[in-house]
Short mmCIF file of C-alpha atoms in Angstrom, two decimals:
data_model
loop_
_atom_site.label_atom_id
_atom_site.label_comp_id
_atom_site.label_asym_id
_atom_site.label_seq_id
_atom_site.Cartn_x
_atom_site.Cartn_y
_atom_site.Cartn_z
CA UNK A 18 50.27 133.92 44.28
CA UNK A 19 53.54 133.59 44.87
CA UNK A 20 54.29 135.24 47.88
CA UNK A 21 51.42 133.92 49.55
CA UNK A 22 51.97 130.57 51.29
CA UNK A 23 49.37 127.71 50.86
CA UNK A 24 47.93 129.42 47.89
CA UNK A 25 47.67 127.37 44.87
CA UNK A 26 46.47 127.86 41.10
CA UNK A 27 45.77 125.19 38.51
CA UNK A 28 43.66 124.39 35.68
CA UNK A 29 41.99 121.09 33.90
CA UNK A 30 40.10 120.09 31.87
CA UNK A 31 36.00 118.59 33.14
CA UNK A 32 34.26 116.47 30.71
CA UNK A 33 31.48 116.16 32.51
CA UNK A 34 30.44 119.94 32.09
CA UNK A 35 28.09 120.37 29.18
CA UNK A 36 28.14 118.00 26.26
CA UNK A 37 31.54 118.86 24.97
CA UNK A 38 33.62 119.16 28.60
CA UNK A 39 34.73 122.42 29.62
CA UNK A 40 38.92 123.94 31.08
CA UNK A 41 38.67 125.63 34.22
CA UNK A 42 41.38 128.21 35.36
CA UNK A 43 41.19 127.49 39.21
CA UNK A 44 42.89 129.65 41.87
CA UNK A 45 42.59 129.50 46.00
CA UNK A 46 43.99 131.72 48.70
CA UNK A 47 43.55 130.75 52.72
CA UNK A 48 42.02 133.22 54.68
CA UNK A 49 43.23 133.68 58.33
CA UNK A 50 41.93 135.16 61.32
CA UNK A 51 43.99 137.59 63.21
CA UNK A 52 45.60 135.04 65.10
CA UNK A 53 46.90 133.17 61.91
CA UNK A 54 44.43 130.40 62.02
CA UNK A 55 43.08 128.92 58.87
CA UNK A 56 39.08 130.23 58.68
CA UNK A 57 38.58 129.60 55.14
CA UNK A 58 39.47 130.50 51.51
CA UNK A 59 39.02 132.48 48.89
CA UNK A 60 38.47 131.21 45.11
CA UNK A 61 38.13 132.48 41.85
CA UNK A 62 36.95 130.07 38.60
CA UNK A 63 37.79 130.99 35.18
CA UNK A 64 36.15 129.14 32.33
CA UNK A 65 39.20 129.15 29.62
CA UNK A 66 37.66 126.61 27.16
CA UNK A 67 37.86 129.35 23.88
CA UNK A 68 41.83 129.25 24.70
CA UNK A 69 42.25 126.24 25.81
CA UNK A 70 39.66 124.02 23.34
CA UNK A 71 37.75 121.22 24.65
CA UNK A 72 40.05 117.75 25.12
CA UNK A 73 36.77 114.75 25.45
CA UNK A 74 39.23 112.06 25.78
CA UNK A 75 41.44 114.01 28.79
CA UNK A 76 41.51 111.53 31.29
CA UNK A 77 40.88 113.21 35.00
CA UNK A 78 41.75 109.95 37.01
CA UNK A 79 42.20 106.26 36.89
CA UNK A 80 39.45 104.54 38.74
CA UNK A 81 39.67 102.31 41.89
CA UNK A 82 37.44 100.41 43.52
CA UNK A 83 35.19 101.55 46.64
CA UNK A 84 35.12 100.41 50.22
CA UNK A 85 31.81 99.58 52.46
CA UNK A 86 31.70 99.31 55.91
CA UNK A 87 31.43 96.21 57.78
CA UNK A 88 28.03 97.04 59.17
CA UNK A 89 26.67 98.22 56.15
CA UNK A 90 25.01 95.88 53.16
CA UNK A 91 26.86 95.78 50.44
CA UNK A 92 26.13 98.39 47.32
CA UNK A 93 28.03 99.20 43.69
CA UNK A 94 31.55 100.16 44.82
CA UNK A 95 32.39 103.69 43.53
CA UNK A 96 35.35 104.57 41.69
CA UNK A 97 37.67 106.42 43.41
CA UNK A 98 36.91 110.51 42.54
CA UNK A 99 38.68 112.69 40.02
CA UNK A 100 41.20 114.72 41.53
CA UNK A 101 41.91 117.52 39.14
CA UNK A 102 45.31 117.49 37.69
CA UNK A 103 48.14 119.81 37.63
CA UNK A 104 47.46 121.91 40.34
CA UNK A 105 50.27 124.05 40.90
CA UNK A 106 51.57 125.06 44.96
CA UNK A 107 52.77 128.58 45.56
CA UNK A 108 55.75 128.24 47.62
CA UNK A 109 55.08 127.50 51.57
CA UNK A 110 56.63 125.72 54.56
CA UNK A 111 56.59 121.58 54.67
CA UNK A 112 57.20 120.41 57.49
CA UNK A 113 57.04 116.57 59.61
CA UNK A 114 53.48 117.21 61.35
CA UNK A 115 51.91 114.45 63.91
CA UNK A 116 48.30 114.32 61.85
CA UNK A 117 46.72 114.08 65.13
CA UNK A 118 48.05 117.80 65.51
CA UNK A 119 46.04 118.50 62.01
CA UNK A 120 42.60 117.12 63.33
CA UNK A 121 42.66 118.77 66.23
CA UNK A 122 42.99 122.36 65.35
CA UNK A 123 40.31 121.51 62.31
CA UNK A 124 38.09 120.39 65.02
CA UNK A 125 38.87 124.17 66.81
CA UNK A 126 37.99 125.17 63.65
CA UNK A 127 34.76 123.64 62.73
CA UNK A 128 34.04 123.59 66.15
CA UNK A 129 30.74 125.94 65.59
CA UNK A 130 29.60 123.78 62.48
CA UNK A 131 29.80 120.98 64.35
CA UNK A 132 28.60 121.65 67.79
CA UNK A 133 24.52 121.64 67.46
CA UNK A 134 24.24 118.79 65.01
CA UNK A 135 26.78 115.79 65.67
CA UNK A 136 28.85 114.25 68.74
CA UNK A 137 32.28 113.85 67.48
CA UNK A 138 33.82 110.27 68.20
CA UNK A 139 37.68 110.13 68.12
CA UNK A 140 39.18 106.63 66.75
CA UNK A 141 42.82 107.61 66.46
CA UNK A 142 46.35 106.35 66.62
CA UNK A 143 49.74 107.57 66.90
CA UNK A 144 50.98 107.46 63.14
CA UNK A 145 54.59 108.85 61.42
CA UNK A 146 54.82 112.56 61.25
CA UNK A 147 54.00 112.73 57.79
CA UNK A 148 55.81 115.60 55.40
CA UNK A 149 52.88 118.48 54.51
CA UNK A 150 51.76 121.52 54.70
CA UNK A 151 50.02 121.66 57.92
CA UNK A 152 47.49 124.56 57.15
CA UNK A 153 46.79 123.29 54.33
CA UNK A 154 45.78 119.62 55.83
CA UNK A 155 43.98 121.31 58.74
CA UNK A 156 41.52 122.45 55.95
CA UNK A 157 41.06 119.67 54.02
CA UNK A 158 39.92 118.46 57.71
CA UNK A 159 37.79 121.29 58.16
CA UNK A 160 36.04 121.01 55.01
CA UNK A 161 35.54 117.28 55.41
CA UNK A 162 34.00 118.09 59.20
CA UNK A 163 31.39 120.58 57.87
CA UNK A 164 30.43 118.71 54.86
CA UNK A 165 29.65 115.92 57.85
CA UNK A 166 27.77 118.02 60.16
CA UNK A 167 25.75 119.26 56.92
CA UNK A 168 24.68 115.80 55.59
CA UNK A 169 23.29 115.10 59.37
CA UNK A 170 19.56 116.22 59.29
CA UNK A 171 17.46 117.59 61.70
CA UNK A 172 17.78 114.81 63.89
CA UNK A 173 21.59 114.59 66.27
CA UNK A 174 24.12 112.70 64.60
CA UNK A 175 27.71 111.04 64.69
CA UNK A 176 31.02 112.54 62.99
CA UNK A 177 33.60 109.72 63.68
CA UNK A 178 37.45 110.88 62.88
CA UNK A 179 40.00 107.60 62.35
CA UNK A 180 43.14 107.43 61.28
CA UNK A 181 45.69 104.97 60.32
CA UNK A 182 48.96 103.85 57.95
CA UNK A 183 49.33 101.86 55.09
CA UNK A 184 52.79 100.95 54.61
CA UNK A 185 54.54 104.17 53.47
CA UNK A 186 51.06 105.92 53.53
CA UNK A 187 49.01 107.64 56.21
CA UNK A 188 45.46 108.19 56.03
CA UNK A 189 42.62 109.68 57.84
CA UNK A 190 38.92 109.35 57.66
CA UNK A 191 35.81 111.74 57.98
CA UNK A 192 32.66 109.43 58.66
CA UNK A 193 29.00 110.78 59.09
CA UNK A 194 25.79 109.66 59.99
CA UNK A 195 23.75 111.59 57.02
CA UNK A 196 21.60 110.66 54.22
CA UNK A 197 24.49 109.66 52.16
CA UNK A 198 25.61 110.57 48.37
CA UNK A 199 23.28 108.93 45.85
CA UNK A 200 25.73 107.12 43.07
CA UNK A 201 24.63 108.96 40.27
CA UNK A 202 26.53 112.13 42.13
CA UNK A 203 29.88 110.46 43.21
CA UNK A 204 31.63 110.88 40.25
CA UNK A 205 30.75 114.54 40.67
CA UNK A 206 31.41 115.80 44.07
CA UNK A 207 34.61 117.05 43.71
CA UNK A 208 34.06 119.56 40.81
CA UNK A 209 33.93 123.29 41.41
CA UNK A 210 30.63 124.65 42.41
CA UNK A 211 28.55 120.98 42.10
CA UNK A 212 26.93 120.77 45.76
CA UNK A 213 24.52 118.14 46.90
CA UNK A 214 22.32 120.36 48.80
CA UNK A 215 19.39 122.39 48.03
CA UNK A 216 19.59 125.74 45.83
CA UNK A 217 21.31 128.26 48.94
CA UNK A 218 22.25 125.80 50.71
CA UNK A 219 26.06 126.11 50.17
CA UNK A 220 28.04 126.50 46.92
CA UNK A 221 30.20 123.43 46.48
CA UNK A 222 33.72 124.78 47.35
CA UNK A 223 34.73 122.49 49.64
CA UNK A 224 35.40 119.10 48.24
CA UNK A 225 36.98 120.96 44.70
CA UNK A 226 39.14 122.80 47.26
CA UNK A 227 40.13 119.81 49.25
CA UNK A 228 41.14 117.61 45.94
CA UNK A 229 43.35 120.10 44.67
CA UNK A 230 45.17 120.72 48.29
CA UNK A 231 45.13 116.39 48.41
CA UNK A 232 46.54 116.43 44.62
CA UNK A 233 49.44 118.75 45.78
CA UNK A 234 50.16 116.23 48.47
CA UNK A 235 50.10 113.56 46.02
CA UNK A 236 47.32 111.88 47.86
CA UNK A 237 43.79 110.57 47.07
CA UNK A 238 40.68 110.88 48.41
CA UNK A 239 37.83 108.34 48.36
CA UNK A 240 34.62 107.74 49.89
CA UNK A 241 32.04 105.22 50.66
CA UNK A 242 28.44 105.85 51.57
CA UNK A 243 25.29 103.74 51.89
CA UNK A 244 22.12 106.08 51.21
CA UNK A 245 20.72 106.68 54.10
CA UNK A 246 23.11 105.66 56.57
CA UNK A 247 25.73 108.22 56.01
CA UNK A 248 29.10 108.78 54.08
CA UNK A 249 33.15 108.25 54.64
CA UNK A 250 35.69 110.11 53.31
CA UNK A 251 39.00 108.92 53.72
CA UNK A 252 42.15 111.02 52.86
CA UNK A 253 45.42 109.19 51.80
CA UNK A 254 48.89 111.09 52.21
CA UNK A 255 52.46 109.92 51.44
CA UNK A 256 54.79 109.66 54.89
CA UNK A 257 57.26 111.22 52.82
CA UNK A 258 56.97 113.65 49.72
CA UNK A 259 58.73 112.21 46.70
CA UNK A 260 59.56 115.97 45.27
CA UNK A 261 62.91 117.83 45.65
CA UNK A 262 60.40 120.42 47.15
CA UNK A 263 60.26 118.05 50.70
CA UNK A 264 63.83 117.43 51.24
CA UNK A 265 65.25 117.88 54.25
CA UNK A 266 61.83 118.78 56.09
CA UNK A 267 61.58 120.04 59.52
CA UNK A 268 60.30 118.80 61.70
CA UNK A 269 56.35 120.75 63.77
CA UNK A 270 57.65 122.37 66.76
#
């Protein structure tokens, strides 16, 4: 993967698979259209547990507590999801990028997902150009937007985008208007293949594909969601990476 940039491999370890956890081999290449602009990506899973042994006690993530909206009554805060660990990028281009710039091509993007369920409301502010791998970001956003427009049901709903900073952090936030993510499933959502939606009705890529891109950008994702009044997930990036990798950045044309 190598030569490919924003591909990335990895593996960890997933207690939560079967009684005795399972290691996952995990690798992800973007796909492009002919223009260059990020569509998707592929990704192939290998289960290497008879190499690798099962490790119970491996520790995916420390928790931290949850967030509710203002509007919403209060429930259980969830921890803050397992991103799996030591993801490892394939060499690509980082580079300053205005976020803004990133949520606007992902809404090009996802325009088609998005278009006959949800009206897309745009809370944002001008935040530091943040160091990144700007195709990479655009599909975290992406993912995020579908996953939106596919927890809205039959009736029209709301996608709300927001962003912000945090001291030497950024963040931004997808926010829908679905049936939200019942608690027994949050600690969940972000492992290869598990899907909230009915058998066929999409194969739980995304979020898996999202934490690893987010782990590479030593970020964090977490998420708040009231059942039946819809979900947030909010994306936390570092201004500037702390890796030899990021020095000396340039900055988005």
């Amino acid at each position: 993967l190598a030569g490919i940039p924003g591909a990335f491999e990895g593996e960890d370890f997933f207690p939560q698979l079967g009684p005795s956890g399972r290691w996952l081999s995990f690798r992800a290449v973007p796909l492009r259209d002919r223009h260059g602009a990020l569509v998707g990506a592929m990704e192939t899973l290998l289960d290497i547990s008879a190499t690798r042994g099962t490790e119970g006690s491996h520790a995916a993530a420390a928790p931290a507590a949850g967030q509710r909206a203002p509007d919403t009554p209060a429930v259980p805060a969830p921890p803050e999801l397992p991103i799996p660990a030591r993801m490892r990028a394939a060499p690509g281009q980082w580079q300053r990028t205005d976020l803004r710039r990133c949520i606007a091509s992902a809404l090009d993007a996802a325009d088609a997902d998005i278009r006959h369920k949800a009206d897309v409301v745009r809370d944002l502010v001008e935040t530091p150009a943040i160091e990144c791998r700007a195709p990479e970001i655009n599909q975290v956003i992406r993912n995020l937007l579908v996953n939106a427009a596919q927890a809205i049901g039959a009736q029209r709903g709301t996608i709300t985008l927001r962003n912000g900073c945090d001291g030497d952090q950024v963040w931004f936030e997808v926010e829908d208007t679905g049936s939200g993510i019942d608690k027994e499933q949050l600690p969940r959502i972000l492992e290869p293949h598990f899907t909230t939606r009915p058998n066929g009705e999409g194969r739980g890529r995304g979020l898996s594909i999202c934490a690893g891109i987010v782990r590479q950008h030593q970020g964090r994702i977490t998420v708040r969601t009231v059942i039946g009044h819809g979900s947030a997930f909010r994306v936390t990036l570092p201004i500037t990476q702390a890796d030899a990798h990021a020095g000396n950045v340039p900055h988005e044309p």
